[in-house]
Amino acid sequence: MGHVVAQGRRASEIVARIRNFLKKAPPQKDQLQISEIIEEATSLVAREFAKDDIVLAIETEPGLPPIRGDRIQLQQVLVNLLINAGQAMSGQSGSRIVTLRTGTADGESIVITVQDSGPGISPDDLPRLFDPFFTTKHGGMGMGLAICRTTVEAHGGQLSAESIPGSGATFRLTLPFSQQHASP
């Protein structure tokens, strides 16, 4: 019963944040531990990954400094990237692995990468990947990655993708440390 109530509250928060996002309201800026956001996002995709025989490997650098942002929005970015990675490997025989790594970059940012073992992204599609209404998925709307990039940029970060066809895709998300923990 507690799980149902928690999921109901989470759904309500998502709807409220989407409304604020569409109204161009600034994101909430709470101090957050990225490990907690990752734990929540991975728990949301765990059932789907298990159903599709996808192995999720998580490699987290210990002791990462906090970031400042909107928990639900950042969680949804990670969920979207993880779901996309899983879908990129659908219909693929052999092992299906999504690797989520966290670390630091340049002493000022947290870096999160989501890498899949799928077919990769066509070099022709890579430059347009974050364009609104561009999709490589049958029946896709082409809004997920555009919204993810906009969300990350609203948090002072960056979202990029790289791929070698046949070797999977890697999405790289950087977010600045919370100002209280930034190096002088």
mmCIF file of C-alpha atoms in Angstrom:
data_model
loop_
_atom_site.group_PDB
_atom_site.id
_atom_site.type_symbol
_atom_site.label_atom_id
_atom_site.label_comp_id
_atom_site.label_asym_id
_atom_site.label_seq_id
_atom_site.Cartn_x
_atom_site.Cartn_y
_atom_site.Cartn_z
ATOM 1 C CA MET A 1 0.000 0.000 0.000
ATOM 2 C CA GLY A 2 2.851 2.370 0.837
ATOM 3 C CA HIS A 3 4.406 1.671 -2.577
ATOM 4 C CA VAL A 4 1.132 2.548 -4.346
ATOM 5 C CA VAL A 5 0.845 5.817 -2.401
ATOM 6 C CA ALA A 6 4.486 6.700 -3.177
ATOM 7 C CA GLN A 7 3.973 6.021 -6.890
ATOM 8 C CA GLY A 8 0.801 8.141 -6.866
ATOM 9 C CA ARG A 9 2.676 11.053 -5.292
ATOM 10 C CA ARG A 10 5.496 10.647 -7.803
ATOM 11 C CA ALA A 11 3.036 10.702 -10.723
ATOM 12 C CA SER A 12 1.415 13.835 -9.300
ATOM 13 C CA GLU A 13 4.822 15.528 -8.988
ATOM 14 C CA ILE A 14 5.678 14.623 -12.586
ATOM 15 C CA VAL A 15 2.429 16.119 -13.899
ATOM 16 C CA ALA A 16 2.989 19.299 -11.859
ATOM 17 C CA ARG A 17 6.579 19.629 -13.093
ATOM 18 C CA ILE A 18 5.565 19.056 -16.716
ATOM 19 C CA ARG A 19 2.966 21.811 -16.361
ATOM 20 C CA ASN A 20 5.598 24.151 -14.926
ATOM 21 C CA PHE A 21 8.036 23.156 -17.656
ATOM 22 C CA LEU A 22 5.482 23.949 -20.345
ATOM 23 C CA LYS A 23 4.779 27.307 -18.651
ATOM 24 C CA LYS A 24 8.547 27.978 -18.778
ATOM 25 C CA ALA A 25 8.695 28.110 -14.984
ATOM 26 C CA PRO A 26 12.247 27.773 -13.659
ATOM 27 C CA PRO A 27 13.116 24.312 -12.307
ATOM 28 C CA GLN A 28 13.265 23.753 -8.565
ATOM 29 C CA LYS A 29 16.823 24.041 -7.347
ATOM 30 C CA ASP A 30 17.242 21.657 -4.438
ATOM 31 C CA GLN A 31 20.597 20.301 -3.350
ATOM 32 C CA LEU A 32 20.699 16.686 -4.564
ATOM 33 C CA GLN A 33 22.916 13.631 -4.430
ATOM 34 C CA ILE A 34 23.195 12.156 -7.923
ATOM 35 C CA SER A 35 23.405 8.632 -6.469
ATOM 36 C CA GLU A 36 19.859 8.995 -5.104
ATOM 37 C CA ILE A 37 18.528 10.187 -8.465
ATOM 38 C CA ILE A 38 20.241 7.263 -10.205
ATOM 39 C CA GLU A 39 18.825 4.798 -7.677
ATOM 40 C CA GLU A 40 15.297 6.128 -8.199
ATOM 41 C CA ALA A 41 15.595 6.207 -12.019
ATOM 42 C CA THR A 42 17.038 2.699 -12.255
ATOM 43 C CA SER A 43 14.333 1.304 -9.989
ATOM 44 C CA LEU A 44 11.738 2.747 -12.384
ATOM 45 C CA VAL A 45 13.213 0.903 -15.390
ATOM 46 C CA ALA A 46 14.227 -2.294 -13.581
ATOM 47 C CA ARG A 47 11.065 -4.249 -14.402
ATOM 48 C CA GLU A 48 11.171 -3.360 -18.108
ATOM 49 C CA PHE A 49 14.874 -4.211 -18.325
ATOM 50 C CA ALA A 50 14.291 -7.567 -16.603
ATOM 51 C CA LYS A 51 11.404 -8.358 -18.966
ATOM 52 C CA ASP A 52 13.633 -7.618 -21.986
ATOM 53 C CA ASP A 53 16.702 -9.459 -20.588
ATOM 54 C CA ILE A 54 18.747 -6.271 -20.383
ATOM 55 C CA VAL A 55 21.609 -6.148 -17.919
ATOM 56 C CA LEU A 56 22.085 -2.786 -16.216
ATOM 57 C CA ALA A 57 25.628 -2.194 -15.000
ATOM 58 C CA ILE A 58 26.126 0.804 -12.709
ATOM 59 C CA GLU A 59 29.606 2.207 -12.067
ATOM 60 C CA THR A 60 29.488 5.111 -9.620
ATOM 61 C CA GLU A 61 32.474 7.087 -8.414
ATOM 62 C CA PRO A 62 32.133 7.281 -4.610
ATOM 63 C CA GLY A 63 31.849 10.579 -2.751
ATOM 64 C CA LEU A 64 30.487 12.707 -5.592
ATOM 65 C CA PRO A 65 29.626 16.265 -4.555
ATOM 66 C CA PRO A 66 25.989 17.360 -4.597
ATOM 67 C CA ILE A 67 24.350 19.084 -7.517
ATOM 68 C CA ARG A 68 21.535 21.626 -7.502
ATOM 69 C CA GLY A 69 18.376 20.944 -9.461
ATOM 70 C CA ASP A 70 14.909 19.529 -9.776
ATOM 71 C CA ARG A 71 14.894 15.901 -8.621
ATOM 72 C CA ILE A 72 11.910 14.819 -10.733
ATOM 73 C CA GLN A 73 13.117 16.502 -13.924
ATOM 74 C CA LEU A 74 16.616 15.014 -13.650
ATOM 75 C CA GLN A 75 15.167 11.625 -12.773
ATOM 76 C CA GLN A 76 12.993 11.773 -15.905
ATOM 77 C CA VAL A 77 16.028 12.629 -18.059
ATOM 78 C CA LEU A 78 17.817 9.519 -16.789
ATOM 79 C CA VAL A 79 14.709 7.353 -17.203
ATOM 80 C CA ASN A 80 14.346 8.572 -20.800
ATOM 81 C CA LEU A 81 18.005 7.870 -21.607
ATOM 82 C CA LEU A 82 17.822 4.407 -20.013
ATOM 83 C CA ILE A 83 14.566 3.488 -21.792
ATOM 84 C CA ASN A 84 15.986 4.703 -25.119
ATOM 85 C CA ALA A 85 19.105 2.602 -24.561
ATOM 86 C CA GLY A 86 16.983 -0.466 -23.837
ATOM 87 C CA GLN A 87 14.774 0.128 -26.871
ATOM 88 C CA ALA A 88 17.824 0.566 -29.102
ATOM 89 C CA MET A 89 18.690 -3.083 -28.401
ATOM 90 C CA SER A 90 15.203 -4.533 -28.957
ATOM 91 C CA GLY A 91 15.186 -7.412 -31.360
ATOM 92 C CA GLN A 92 18.931 -7.845 -30.917
ATOM 93 C CA SER A 93 20.203 -11.338 -30.230
ATOM 94 C CA GLY A 94 23.042 -11.874 -27.810
ATOM 95 C CA SER A 95 23.830 -9.826 -24.753
ATOM 96 C CA ARG A 96 22.039 -6.571 -24.099
ATOM 97 C CA ILE A 97 23.919 -4.344 -21.702
ATOM 98 C CA VAL A 98 23.291 -0.780 -20.577
ATOM 99 C CA THR A 99 26.123 0.753 -18.589
ATOM 100 C CA LEU A 100 25.502 3.832 -16.467
ATOM 101 C CA ARG A 101 28.671 5.527 -15.194
ATOM 102 C CA THR A 102 29.152 8.565 -12.984
ATOM 103 C CA GLY A 103 32.265 10.546 -12.261
ATOM 104 C CA THR A 104 33.640 14.054 -12.205
ATOM 105 C CA ALA A 105 34.966 16.233 -14.990
ATOM 106 C CA ASP A 106 37.163 19.311 -14.768
ATOM 107 C CA GLY A 107 36.631 19.573 -11.004
ATOM 108 C CA GLU A 108 33.353 21.443 -11.559
ATOM 109 C CA SER A 109 30.870 18.937 -12.962
ATOM 110 C CA ILE A 110 29.390 15.521 -12.538
ATOM 111 C CA VAL A 111 29.406 13.401 -15.682
ATOM 112 C CA ILE A 112 26.855 10.664 -16.233
ATOM 113 C CA THR A 113 27.114 8.396 -19.255
ATOM 114 C CA VAL A 114 24.515 5.924 -20.475
ATOM 115 C CA GLN A 115 25.997 3.455 -22.939
ATOM 116 C CA ASP A 116 24.199 0.631 -24.723
ATOM 117 C CA SER A 117 25.472 -2.384 -26.644
ATOM 118 C CA GLY A 118 22.999 -1.844 -29.489
ATOM 119 C CA PRO A 119 23.548 -1.111 -33.172
ATOM 120 C CA GLY A 120 24.550 2.508 -32.653
ATOM 121 C CA ILE A 121 23.265 5.670 -34.300
ATOM 122 C CA SER A 122 23.678 6.395 -37.981
ATOM 123 C CA PRO A 123 26.207 9.184 -38.660
ATOM 124 C CA ASP A 124 23.476 10.938 -40.712
ATOM 125 C CA ASP A 125 21.094 10.907 -37.711
ATOM 126 C CA LEU A 126 23.588 11.960 -35.025
ATOM 127 C CA PRO A 127 23.559 15.749 -35.755
ATOM 128 C CA ARG A 128 19.731 15.865 -35.662
ATOM 129 C CA LEU A 129 19.208 13.568 -32.683
ATOM 130 C CA PHE A 130 18.152 16.356 -30.291
ATOM 131 C CA ASP A 131 16.000 18.239 -32.815
ATOM 132 C CA PRO A 132 12.298 18.433 -31.903
ATOM 133 C CA PHE A 133 10.172 15.965 -33.880
ATOM 134 C CA PHE A 134 13.187 14.032 -35.184
ATOM 135 C CA THR A 135 12.959 10.343 -34.330
ATOM 136 C CA THR A 136 14.587 7.103 -35.336
ATOM 137 C CA LYS A 137 11.890 5.027 -33.611
ATOM 138 C CA HIS A 138 8.887 3.634 -35.401
ATOM 139 C CA GLY A 139 5.931 5.487 -33.899
ATOM 140 C CA GLY A 140 8.165 7.853 -31.947
ATOM 141 C CA MET A 141 7.228 11.499 -31.459
ATOM 142 C CA GLY A 142 10.751 12.882 -31.492
ATOM 143 C CA MET A 143 10.294 14.913 -28.318
ATOM 144 C CA GLY A 144 12.074 12.860 -25.645
ATOM 145 C CA LEU A 145 15.673 13.814 -26.388
ATOM 146 C CA ALA A 146 14.753 17.415 -27.232
ATOM 147 C CA ILE A 147 13.050 17.761 -23.837
ATOM 148 C CA CYS A 148 15.967 16.018 -22.109
ATOM 149 C CA ARG A 149 18.482 18.434 -23.615
ATOM 150 C CA THR A 150 16.337 21.475 -22.735
ATOM 151 C CA THR A 151 15.952 20.191 -19.164
ATOM 152 C CA VAL A 152 19.679 19.581 -18.752
ATOM 153 C CA GLU A 153 20.548 23.005 -20.184
ATOM 154 C CA ALA A 154 18.061 24.627 -17.774
ATOM 155 C CA HIS A 155 20.148 23.018 -15.015
ATOM 156 C CA GLY A 156 23.362 24.556 -16.396
ATOM 157 C CA GLY A 157 24.504 21.291 -17.941
ATOM 158 C CA GLN A 158 25.015 19.702 -21.323
ATOM 159 C CA LEU A 159 23.724 16.567 -23.049
ATOM 160 C CA SER A 160 25.473 15.031 -26.031
ATOM 161 C CA ALA A 161 25.597 11.732 -27.887
ATOM 162 C CA GLU A 162 28.288 9.799 -29.665
ATOM 163 C CA SER A 163 28.158 6.557 -31.537
ATOM 164 C CA ILE A 164 30.164 4.261 -33.714
ATOM 165 C CA PRO A 165 27.657 2.298 -35.814
ATOM 166 C CA GLY A 166 27.670 -1.317 -34.705
ATOM 167 C CA SER A 167 29.175 -0.443 -31.324
ATOM 168 C CA GLY A 168 26.238 1.086 -29.470
ATOM 169 C CA ALA A 169 25.576 4.659 -28.430
ATOM 170 C CA THR A 170 26.770 6.724 -25.496
ATOM 171 C CA PHE A 171 24.862 9.688 -24.092
ATOM 172 C CA ARG A 172 26.925 12.051 -21.943
ATOM 173 C CA LEU A 173 25.235 14.287 -19.396
ATOM 174 C CA THR A 174 27.191 16.884 -17.430
ATOM 175 C CA LEU A 175 25.777 18.844 -14.508
ATOM 176 C CA PRO A 176 27.605 21.472 -12.441
ATOM 177 C CA PHE A 177 28.320 20.860 -8.790
ATOM 178 C CA SER A 178 26.199 22.760 -6.293
ATOM 179 C CA GLN A 179 27.782 26.199 -5.799
ATOM 180 C CA GLN A 180 28.451 25.464 -2.112
ATOM 181 C CA HIS A 181 30.772 22.640 -3.209
ATOM 182 C CA ALA A 182 32.374 24.107 -6.324
ATOM 183 C CA SER A 183 36.122 24.513 -6.167
ATOM 184 C CA PRO A 184 37.378 28.090 -5.705
#
